[in-house]
Amino acid sequence: MKQQALTSAAHLAFYLKNYASAGGRSNQWASPIMHVIAMPTYPLRALFCGLAIMLALCCPTVAAEDATAKEIYEATQNLVFQIRVIDVASGDKYSIGSGFLVSDDGYLATNFHVVASFVYEPHKYRLEYELKDGGTGALSLLATDVVNDLALLVTGKSTPEFLPLATTPISKGDRIYSMGNPRDLGMTIIEGTYNGLVEESRLQKILFSGSLNPGMSGGPALNARGEVVGVNVSKAGEQISFLVPVSHLAKLIKDNASILVTRDHRSEITAALLAEQEMFFRAVLDSTPTTKPMGSIQVPGKLLESLNCWGHTVDEEYNHFQAIHQHCKSEDQIYVSDSVYVGDFYYDYELISTDELNRFQFYHLMESFFDHGAFSNISDKDLVTDIQCYSDVVRVNEANWKISTCLRGYREHEGLYDASMAMVSIDFNDIAAVIKMGATGVSAKNALAVFKHISGAVSWTR
Amino acid sequence: MDSLVVQTGGRSGRIAELARSREGRLSVGRGYGNDLVLTDHHVAPEQLIFCHEGEQWLMHVLDRANPVLLNNKRVRNDQVAVSSGDKVTVGRTRLSLYSDAHPVEKTRKLVLSNWLAMEGTSFVLPVIVLLGFCALDLVLSYFEGSTRLEWEEYAYGVLLSGVIIVGWAGIWAITGSIVRQQQHFGLQLIVASIISLSATLLSFVAAYLAYPFHSTTVTEIFEWGFLFVILVALFQLNLLIATNIRNTLAVAFALTALVSGIAFSFLHFGEEEDAFYLPLTSSTLVPPAFQLSRASTLDDYFSRVAREIIDSNEQN
């Protein structure tokens, strides 16, 4: 599959349609036309290219940003499909999403989470698309990118029209248009604003100030030239939605351009998750923990720019103790299946002191603080092993700590674990630090290395 | 020739109805002409006759409206030989047959005889003991565990404990009045209070014994071990006061096992579900005074975590 060759026919058709709808005023598709021009190996396309150039040159120019949602919708509506996961037994749809044509080979892009149920239970489900005119067809799964929540499907039919992928950067504030089929209500276009990549994020994602809704997952987000700049993936609130940057889709297409064989998608998912966590935690481990004071202790600060850190102080009189609290965490989760999310990473410091409680009461209080956070990323207990913990008194930087570390393994993704560690200082009767950290979907080696990396950098200053 | 003694109604603390044979003969039935008259409508007016013939006693069954059982087996013949210690069931009445020479149980030593004599003397001592328990429980709990420095929340807890103790003593007093026709409520109250106080003290010991070991298992073993001993002691004393059971220790042990099993199941009900997503580790810390063993290094600790958890996980 040739990325450049993909674009020509669709761009021309897109241009022609928009030209017509704009009453012959538009040349905003200059860029797509350039793509067409760049594809001289196809005689028919070259002919269309020439026609398009002529039209472009002879017509009044209209700025690209003047393209309306209506124009984009009319030009692309037939290239955006509803993707359906059909329950084989009942013959009815089990879940829906959106997808769009990205090649003349009939390749469709969508989200991984749209087709995940088929990936894990192919005997139970099958994939199907539905066109705007009601036509349907079968789909095959070609490739997945679980980390970026993308999947590539194949219709098995070649197509002269498809949506081109943007190759030029987009600027903050640019209008973009998201398409999809929200809640099975029919094909919809939503206008919003591109607000750059989310800065404090483990995964690359575009902040789209528009309102995506369920069923639009996997649909394209287009710039004013009708090029794909991202793939609808999630939302976080009113007018806060996220898109997968098109570069990840381009890579997925490129990596799988000529592969159409039966593949073990499950093991590929595991490998992708292992590779992603390896990259992320390598960066954490490569960071030199810059410690900062928190009351009487020195603790590592923000280990990566992608982490989000917060702090607060508890000093209510009725508590009879004071607490300083800081925590840093990764805001992202990776969808693996309806029952499994991974990608959590957090570390959390709490310094507790008192001048009112006696030593027995203080230790009682500290024991109430010493626990592990719940692993809430998996909802099916059959998917993981039992949690196993190991506790001991450990000397860290001339101070004694009670440390407890717990892990559980993934049954279907060998090598991945959920891990948690809690440590409490036990040398003083009126002040103590509680440090907790955890990660989900991490290799055991990385989990322990990161726990050691953080805990080894903690020291008392009193 | 030994006489035959037929006993009906053998509840401890009550006088049993006895009939002794005369001239080698004893009749049993609902009719008033019998040697032993049974007020049981399922017994015939002339039901049984025991006769001494030769060297043995024979039981003649005179009426078969209802079956007659000898040692829980149906008697199908009109007469059958019986011996000392046999049990005969007729209608809804159970009879015990003894000869004069039948051995009797060795005289039991009366346990708590002085205490048992206290019945009805005064409620002052039991109430003082109960209030003493409540006060000590309140003080210990507050100074050991109150992180909010609020007496009130502990006072309510102690009040509830007091009510439970009184209720417990009441149940055993009722049991005593039924089984032995003696309540001994005051004594039951003292026993329950003292045992509760011991439980409070031992729970602190269990908590602090766990410090040097800083182990979930040790904490659990001590807590459940102490609870078991305390419950056995409580049940045994309750049984001694309220019943005439011979082996009170065995019964107390069985009752404790039953109660502990129910409590353990109840407390751990749903824990398996929780254990899937919530790491359940001991929250026991190790205060400075209890740090008896040398602490590990971070390297050692994480090596052991890898060995104990990851290696075993991968083997499975």
Short mmCIF file of N, CA, C and O in Angstrom, two decimals, chain A residues 136-231:
data_model
loop_
_atom_site.label_atom_id
_atom_site.label_comp_id
_atom_site.label_asym_id
_atom_site.label_seq_id
_atom_site.Cartn_x
_atom_site.Cartn_y
_atom_site.Cartn_z
N THR A 136 -24.05 -2.88 3.41
CA THR A 136 -23.16 -3.45 4.42
C THR A 136 -22.14 -4.37 3.75
O THR A 136 -22.31 -4.77 2.60
N GLY A 137 -21.11 -4.69 4.47
CA GLY A 137 -20.10 -5.61 3.96
C GLY A 137 -19.28 -6.16 5.10
O GLY A 137 -19.25 -5.59 6.19
N ALA A 138 -18.61 -7.26 4.83
CA ALA A 138 -17.80 -7.89 5.86
C ALA A 138 -16.43 -7.22 5.96
O ALA A 138 -15.96 -6.62 4.99
N LEU A 139 -15.85 -7.31 7.13
CA LEU A 139 -14.54 -6.73 7.37
C LEU A 139 -13.61 -7.78 7.96
O LEU A 139 -14.06 -8.67 8.68
N SER A 140 -12.32 -7.62 7.64
CA SER A 140 -11.30 -8.45 8.28
C SER A 140 -10.40 -7.53 9.08
O SER A 140 -10.24 -6.36 8.75
N LEU A 141 -9.82 -8.12 10.13
CA LEU A 141 -8.89 -7.34 10.95
C LEU A 141 -7.49 -7.53 10.40
O LEU A 141 -7.03 -8.66 10.24
N LEU A 142 -6.83 -6.41 10.10
CA LEU A 142 -5.47 -6.50 9.54
C LEU A 142 -4.42 -6.32 10.63
O LEU A 142 -3.51 -7.12 10.77
N ALA A 143 -4.54 -5.23 11.38
CA ALA A 143 -3.50 -4.94 12.37
C ALA A 143 -4.09 -4.12 13.51
O ALA A 143 -5.12 -3.47 13.36
N THR A 144 -3.40 -4.16 14.63
CA THR A 144 -3.83 -3.37 15.78
C THR A 144 -2.65 -2.58 16.35
O THR A 144 -1.50 -2.97 16.21
N ASP A 145 -2.98 -1.46 16.95
CA ASP A 145 -2.02 -0.70 17.74
C ASP A 145 -2.71 -0.40 19.07
O ASP A 145 -3.38 0.62 19.22
N VAL A 146 -2.59 -1.36 20.00
CA VAL A 146 -3.34 -1.26 21.25
C VAL A 146 -2.93 -0.04 22.06
O VAL A 146 -3.76 0.58 22.74
N VAL A 147 -1.67 0.32 21.97
CA VAL A 147 -1.17 1.44 22.78
C VAL A 147 -1.85 2.74 22.36
O VAL A 147 -2.29 3.54 23.20
N ASN A 148 -1.94 2.96 21.05
CA ASN A 148 -2.56 4.20 20.57
C ASN A 148 -4.04 4.01 20.22
O ASN A 148 -4.65 4.93 19.65
N ASP A 149 -4.57 2.84 20.53
CA ASP A 149 -5.99 2.56 20.32
C ASP A 149 -6.38 2.70 18.84
O ASP A 149 -7.32 3.43 18.51
N LEU A 150 -5.63 2.02 18.00
CA LEU A 150 -5.95 2.03 16.57
C LEU A 150 -6.07 0.61 16.05
O LEU A 150 -5.44 -0.31 16.58
N ALA A 151 -6.86 0.47 14.99
CA ALA A 151 -6.95 -0.84 14.33
C ALA A 151 -7.13 -0.58 12.84
O ALA A 151 -7.71 0.44 12.43
N LEU A 152 -6.61 -1.48 12.07
CA LEU A 152 -6.71 -1.39 10.62
C LEU A 152 -7.54 -2.57 10.14
O LEU A 152 -7.22 -3.72 10.43
N LEU A 153 -8.61 -2.25 9.40
CA LEU A 153 -9.50 -3.29 8.90
C LEU A 153 -9.45 -3.31 7.38
O LEU A 153 -9.02 -2.34 6.74
N VAL A 154 -9.93 -4.37 6.80
CA VAL A 154 -9.92 -4.49 5.34
C VAL A 154 -11.31 -4.86 4.85
O VAL A 154 -11.93 -5.78 5.38
N THR A 155 -11.77 -4.12 3.83
CA THR A 155 -13.09 -4.43 3.25
C THR A 155 -12.97 -5.55 2.22
O THR A 155 -13.94 -6.21 1.91
N GLY A 156 -11.78 -5.67 1.65
CA GLY A 156 -11.60 -6.67 0.58
C GLY A 156 -11.98 -6.14 -0.78
O GLY A 156 -11.92 -6.84 -1.77
N LYS A 157 -12.37 -4.86 -0.85
CA LYS A 157 -12.74 -4.26 -2.14
C LYS A 157 -11.88 -3.02 -2.35
O LYS A 157 -11.70 -2.23 -1.41
N SER A 158 -11.38 -2.86 -3.56
CA SER A 158 -10.63 -1.63 -3.82
C SER A 158 -11.61 -0.47 -3.99
O SER A 158 -12.79 -0.68 -4.32
N THR A 159 -11.14 0.72 -3.75
CA THR A 159 -12.02 1.89 -3.80
C THR A 159 -11.27 3.07 -4.41
O THR A 159 -10.08 3.26 -4.11
N PRO A 160 -11.92 3.80 -5.24
CA PRO A 160 -11.22 4.96 -5.83
C PRO A 160 -11.14 6.13 -4.86
O PRO A 160 -10.35 7.03 -5.04
N GLU A 161 -11.96 6.11 -3.85
CA GLU A 161 -12.02 7.25 -2.94
C GLU A 161 -11.60 6.83 -1.53
O GLU A 161 -11.99 5.77 -1.06
N PHE A 162 -10.85 7.68 -0.90
CA PHE A 162 -10.49 7.46 0.50
C PHE A 162 -10.03 8.79 1.07
O PHE A 162 -9.84 9.76 0.34
N LEU A 163 -9.87 8.84 2.36
CA LEU A 163 -9.47 10.09 3.01
C LEU A 163 -7.95 10.18 3.11
O LEU A 163 -7.31 9.25 3.60
N PRO A 164 -7.38 11.27 2.66
CA PRO A 164 -5.93 11.42 2.75
C PRO A 164 -5.50 11.75 4.18
O PRO A 164 -6.25 12.37 4.93
N LEU A 165 -4.31 11.34 4.53
CA LEU A 165 -3.76 11.66 5.84
C LEU A 165 -2.97 12.96 5.72
O LEU A 165 -2.19 13.14 4.78
N ALA A 166 -3.17 13.86 6.68
CA ALA A 166 -2.47 15.14 6.64
C ALA A 166 -0.98 14.91 6.85
O ALA A 166 -0.57 14.09 7.68
N THR A 167 -0.20 15.63 6.11
CA THR A 167 1.26 15.52 6.27
C THR A 167 1.85 16.84 6.76
O THR A 167 3.02 16.90 7.11
N THR A 168 1.04 17.87 6.76
CA THR A 168 1.55 19.17 7.23
C THR A 168 1.01 19.42 8.64
O THR A 168 -0.11 19.00 8.97
N PRO A 169 1.82 20.07 9.47
CA PRO A 169 1.37 20.29 10.86
C PRO A 169 0.17 21.21 10.94
O PRO A 169 -0.06 22.04 10.06
N ILE A 170 -0.56 21.05 11.98
CA ILE A 170 -1.74 21.87 12.21
C ILE A 170 -1.44 22.79 13.39
O ILE A 170 -0.61 22.45 14.25
N SER A 171 -2.06 23.94 13.42
CA SER A 171 -1.73 24.93 14.45
C SER A 171 -2.82 24.99 15.51
O SER A 171 -4.01 24.75 15.23
N LYS A 172 -2.41 25.33 16.69
CA LYS A 172 -3.37 25.47 17.79
C LYS A 172 -4.40 26.53 17.42
O LYS A 172 -4.04 27.62 16.96
N GLY A 173 -5.63 26.22 17.60
CA GLY A 173 -6.68 27.16 17.26
C GLY A 173 -7.34 26.87 15.92
O GLY A 173 -8.41 27.40 15.62
N ASP A 174 -6.70 26.00 15.10
CA ASP A 174 -7.31 25.66 13.81
C ASP A 174 -8.62 24.91 14.03
O ASP A 174 -8.77 24.14 14.97
N ARG A 175 -9.54 25.15 13.11
CA ARG A 175 -10.81 24.42 13.17
C ARG A 175 -10.59 23.01 12.65
O ARG A 175 -9.90 22.80 11.64
N ILE A 176 -11.12 22.05 13.31
CA ILE A 176 -11.11 20.68 12.79
C ILE A 176 -12.50 20.08 12.94
O ILE A 176 -13.31 20.56 13.74
N TYR A 177 -12.73 19.05 12.15
CA TYR A 177 -14.08 18.52 12.02
C TYR A 177 -14.04 17.02 12.29
O TYR A 177 -13.30 16.29 11.63
N SER A 178 -14.80 16.61 13.25
CA SER A 178 -14.81 15.21 13.62
C SER A 178 -16.08 14.56 13.08
O SER A 178 -17.17 15.13 13.19
N MET A 179 -15.93 13.37 12.51
CA MET A 179 -17.10 12.67 11.96
C MET A 179 -17.28 11.32 12.63
O MET A 179 -16.32 10.69 13.07
N GLY A 180 -18.50 10.90 12.67
CA GLY A 180 -18.79 9.59 13.26
C GLY A 180 -20.28 9.40 13.39
O GLY A 180 -21.08 10.23 12.96
N ASN A 181 -20.62 8.28 14.00
CA ASN A 181 -22.03 7.90 14.11
C ASN A 181 -22.39 7.79 15.59
O ASN A 181 -22.40 6.69 16.16
N PRO A 182 -22.68 8.93 16.25
CA PRO A 182 -22.90 8.89 17.70
C PRO A 182 -24.19 8.15 18.06
O PRO A 182 -25.24 8.44 17.51
N ARG A 183 -24.03 7.21 18.95
CA ARG A 183 -25.18 6.48 19.48
C ARG A 183 -26.10 5.93 18.38
O ARG A 183 -27.31 5.91 18.53
N ASP A 184 -25.50 5.57 17.28
CA ASP A 184 -26.26 4.95 16.18
C ASP A 184 -27.34 5.89 15.64
O ASP A 184 -28.38 5.44 15.15
N LEU A 185 -27.09 7.20 15.73
CA LEU A 185 -28.10 8.16 15.29
C LEU A 185 -27.91 8.60 13.85
O LEU A 185 -28.65 9.42 13.34
N GLY A 186 -26.87 8.10 13.22
CA GLY A 186 -26.58 8.50 11.84
C GLY A 186 -25.29 9.29 11.78
O GLY A 186 -24.79 9.78 12.79
N MET A 187 -24.75 9.40 10.57
CA MET A 187 -23.47 10.06 10.40
C MET A 187 -23.57 11.54 10.77
O MET A 187 -24.50 12.22 10.39
N THR A 188 -22.60 11.99 11.57
CA THR A 188 -22.64 13.34 12.12
C THR A 188 -21.29 14.00 11.95
O THR A 188 -20.26 13.32 11.95
N ILE A 189 -21.28 15.31 11.80
CA ILE A 189 -20.02 16.04 11.79
C ILE A 189 -20.04 17.05 12.93
O ILE A 189 -21.07 17.69 13.20
N ILE A 190 -18.92 17.15 13.63
CA ILE A 190 -18.81 18.07 14.77
C ILE A 190 -17.64 19.00 14.53
O ILE A 190 -16.54 18.56 14.22
N GLU A 191 -17.91 20.30 14.66
CA GLU A 191 -16.85 21.27 14.45
C GLU A 191 -16.23 21.62 15.80
O GLU A 191 -16.94 21.80 16.80
N GLY A 192 -14.91 21.69 15.83
CA GLY A 192 -14.23 22.03 17.08
C GLY A 192 -12.88 22.65 16.80
O GLY A 192 -12.58 23.03 15.66
N THR A 193 -12.09 22.74 17.85
CA THR A 193 -10.80 23.43 17.73
C THR A 193 -9.67 22.48 18.10
O THR A 193 -9.77 21.74 19.08
N TYR A 194 -8.60 22.59 17.30
CA TYR A 194 -7.38 21.85 17.62
C TYR A 194 -6.65 22.61 18.71
O TYR A 194 -6.37 23.80 18.56
N ASN A 195 -6.33 21.94 19.82
CA ASN A 195 -5.64 22.62 20.92
C ASN A 195 -4.32 21.95 21.28
O ASN A 195 -3.91 21.93 22.44
N GLY A 196 -3.67 21.41 20.25
CA GLY A 196 -2.33 20.86 20.44
C GLY A 196 -2.35 19.51 21.11
O GLY A 196 -3.40 18.93 21.42
N LEU A 197 -1.15 18.98 21.35
CA LEU A 197 -1.01 17.70 22.04
C LEU A 197 -1.12 17.92 23.54
O LEU A 197 -0.70 18.97 24.04
N VAL A 198 -1.71 16.98 24.23
CA VAL A 198 -1.81 17.08 25.69
C VAL A 198 -0.40 16.98 26.26
O VAL A 198 0.34 16.04 25.95
N GLU A 199 -0.02 17.97 27.05
CA GLU A 199 1.39 18.04 27.50
C GLU A 199 1.70 17.00 28.56
O GLU A 199 2.68 16.27 28.46
N GLU A 200 0.89 16.94 29.61
CA GLU A 200 1.19 16.00 30.68
C GLU A 200 0.49 14.68 30.40
O GLU A 200 -0.52 14.34 31.00
N SER A 201 1.06 13.98 29.43
CA SER A 201 0.42 12.73 29.01
C SER A 201 1.49 11.71 28.63
O SER A 201 2.47 12.04 27.97
N ARG A 202 1.28 10.50 29.09
CA ARG A 202 2.21 9.40 28.76
C ARG A 202 2.09 9.03 27.29
O ARG A 202 3.05 8.65 26.65
N LEU A 203 0.88 9.14 26.74
CA LEU A 203 0.63 8.81 25.35
C LEU A 203 0.35 10.09 24.58
O LEU A 203 -0.22 11.03 25.12
N GLN A 204 0.73 10.10 23.32
CA GLN A 204 0.43 11.28 22.50
C GLN A 204 -1.06 11.31 22.19
O GLN A 204 -1.62 10.33 21.70
N LYS A 205 -1.67 12.45 22.45
CA LYS A 205 -3.08 12.60 22.06
C LYS A 205 -3.39 14.06 21.85
O LYS A 205 -2.82 14.94 22.51
N ILE A 206 -4.27 14.30 20.91
CA ILE A 206 -4.65 15.66 20.56
C ILE A 206 -5.81 16.09 21.44
O ILE A 206 -6.77 15.33 21.65
N LEU A 207 -5.72 17.30 21.97
CA LEU A 207 -6.85 17.87 22.71
C LEU A 207 -7.77 18.55 21.71
O LEU A 207 -7.41 19.54 21.07
N PHE A 208 -8.94 17.99 21.56
CA PHE A 208 -9.93 18.50 20.61
C PHE A 208 -11.05 19.15 21.40
O PHE A 208 -11.75 18.48 22.17
N SER A 209 -11.18 20.46 21.22
CA SER A 209 -12.25 21.15 21.95
C SER A 209 -13.54 21.04 21.15
O SER A 209 -13.97 21.96 20.45
N GLY A 210 -14.10 19.89 21.21
CA GLY A 210 -15.36 19.58 20.55
C GLY A 210 -15.99 18.46 21.36
O GLY A 210 -15.39 17.98 22.31
N SER A 211 -17.16 18.08 20.99
CA SER A 211 -17.86 17.13 21.84
C SER A 211 -18.05 15.80 21.12
O SER A 211 -18.99 15.63 20.36
N LEU A 212 -17.13 14.86 21.37
CA LEU A 212 -17.31 13.52 20.83
C LEU A 212 -18.32 12.76 21.69
O LEU A 212 -18.49 13.07 22.87
N ASN A 213 -18.95 11.78 21.08
CA ASN A 213 -19.93 10.98 21.81
C ASN A 213 -19.76 9.51 21.47
O ASN A 213 -19.16 9.18 20.45
N PRO A 214 -20.26 8.63 22.34
CA PRO A 214 -20.13 7.20 22.07
C PRO A 214 -20.66 6.84 20.69
O PRO A 214 -21.71 7.34 20.27
N GLY A 215 -19.92 6.00 20.01
CA GLY A 215 -20.29 5.62 18.63
C GLY A 215 -19.44 6.35 17.62
O GLY A 215 -19.36 5.95 16.46
N MET A 216 -18.82 7.47 18.05
CA MET A 216 -17.95 8.22 17.13
C MET A 216 -16.52 7.70 17.17
O MET A 216 -15.67 8.12 16.38
N SER A 217 -16.23 6.81 18.12
CA SER A 217 -14.89 6.25 18.23
C SER A 217 -14.45 5.68 16.89
O SER A 217 -15.19 4.91 16.27
N GLY A 218 -13.25 6.02 16.50
CA GLY A 218 -12.71 5.48 15.26
C GLY A 218 -13.00 6.34 14.05
O GLY A 218 -12.46 6.10 12.97
N GLY A 219 -13.83 7.35 14.23
CA GLY A 219 -14.12 8.26 13.12
C GLY A 219 -12.95 9.21 12.89
O GLY A 219 -12.09 9.39 13.75
N PRO A 220 -12.92 9.85 11.73
CA PRO A 220 -11.79 10.74 11.43
C PRO A 220 -12.03 12.16 11.95
O PRO A 220 -13.17 12.61 12.07
N ALA A 221 -10.94 12.83 12.28
CA ALA A 221 -10.98 14.27 12.52
C ALA A 221 -10.21 14.90 11.36
O ALA A 221 -9.07 14.50 11.08
N LEU A 222 -10.85 15.82 10.69
CA LEU A 222 -10.31 16.36 9.44
C LEU A 222 -9.95 17.83 9.60
O LEU A 222 -10.62 18.56 10.35
N ASN A 223 -8.93 18.24 8.87
CA ASN A 223 -8.66 19.67 8.83
C ASN A 223 -9.54 20.31 7.75
O ASN A 223 -10.33 19.62 7.09
N ALA A 224 -9.35 21.58 7.55
CA ALA A 224 -10.22 22.28 6.61
C ALA A 224 -9.98 21.83 5.17
O ALA A 224 -10.79 22.11 4.30
N ARG A 225 -8.87 21.12 4.96
CA ARG A 225 -8.61 20.63 3.59
C ARG A 225 -9.15 19.22 3.40
O ARG A 225 -8.92 18.60 2.38
N GLY A 226 -9.79 18.71 4.41
CA GLY A 226 -10.37 17.37 4.30
C GLY A 226 -9.36 16.28 4.54
O GLY A 226 -9.60 15.12 4.21
N GLU A 227 -8.22 16.61 5.13
CA GLU A 227 -7.20 15.60 5.44
C GLU A 227 -7.37 15.13 6.88
O GLU A 227 -7.74 15.91 7.76
N VAL A 228 -7.04 13.87 7.08
CA VAL A 228 -7.18 13.30 8.42
C VAL A 228 -6.04 13.82 9.31
O VAL A 228 -4.87 13.65 8.98
N VAL A 229 -6.39 14.46 10.40
CA VAL A 229 -5.36 14.91 11.35
C VAL A 229 -5.37 14.05 12.61
O VAL A 229 -4.42 14.08 13.39
N GLY A 230 -6.43 13.30 12.82
CA GLY A 230 -6.50 12.46 14.01
C GLY A 230 -7.67 11.51 13.92
O GLY A 230 -8.47 11.55 12.99
N VAL A 231 -7.71 10.62 14.89
CA VAL A 231 -8.79 9.64 14.96
C VAL A 231 -9.51 9.83 16.30
O VAL A 231 -8.87 9.86 17.36
#
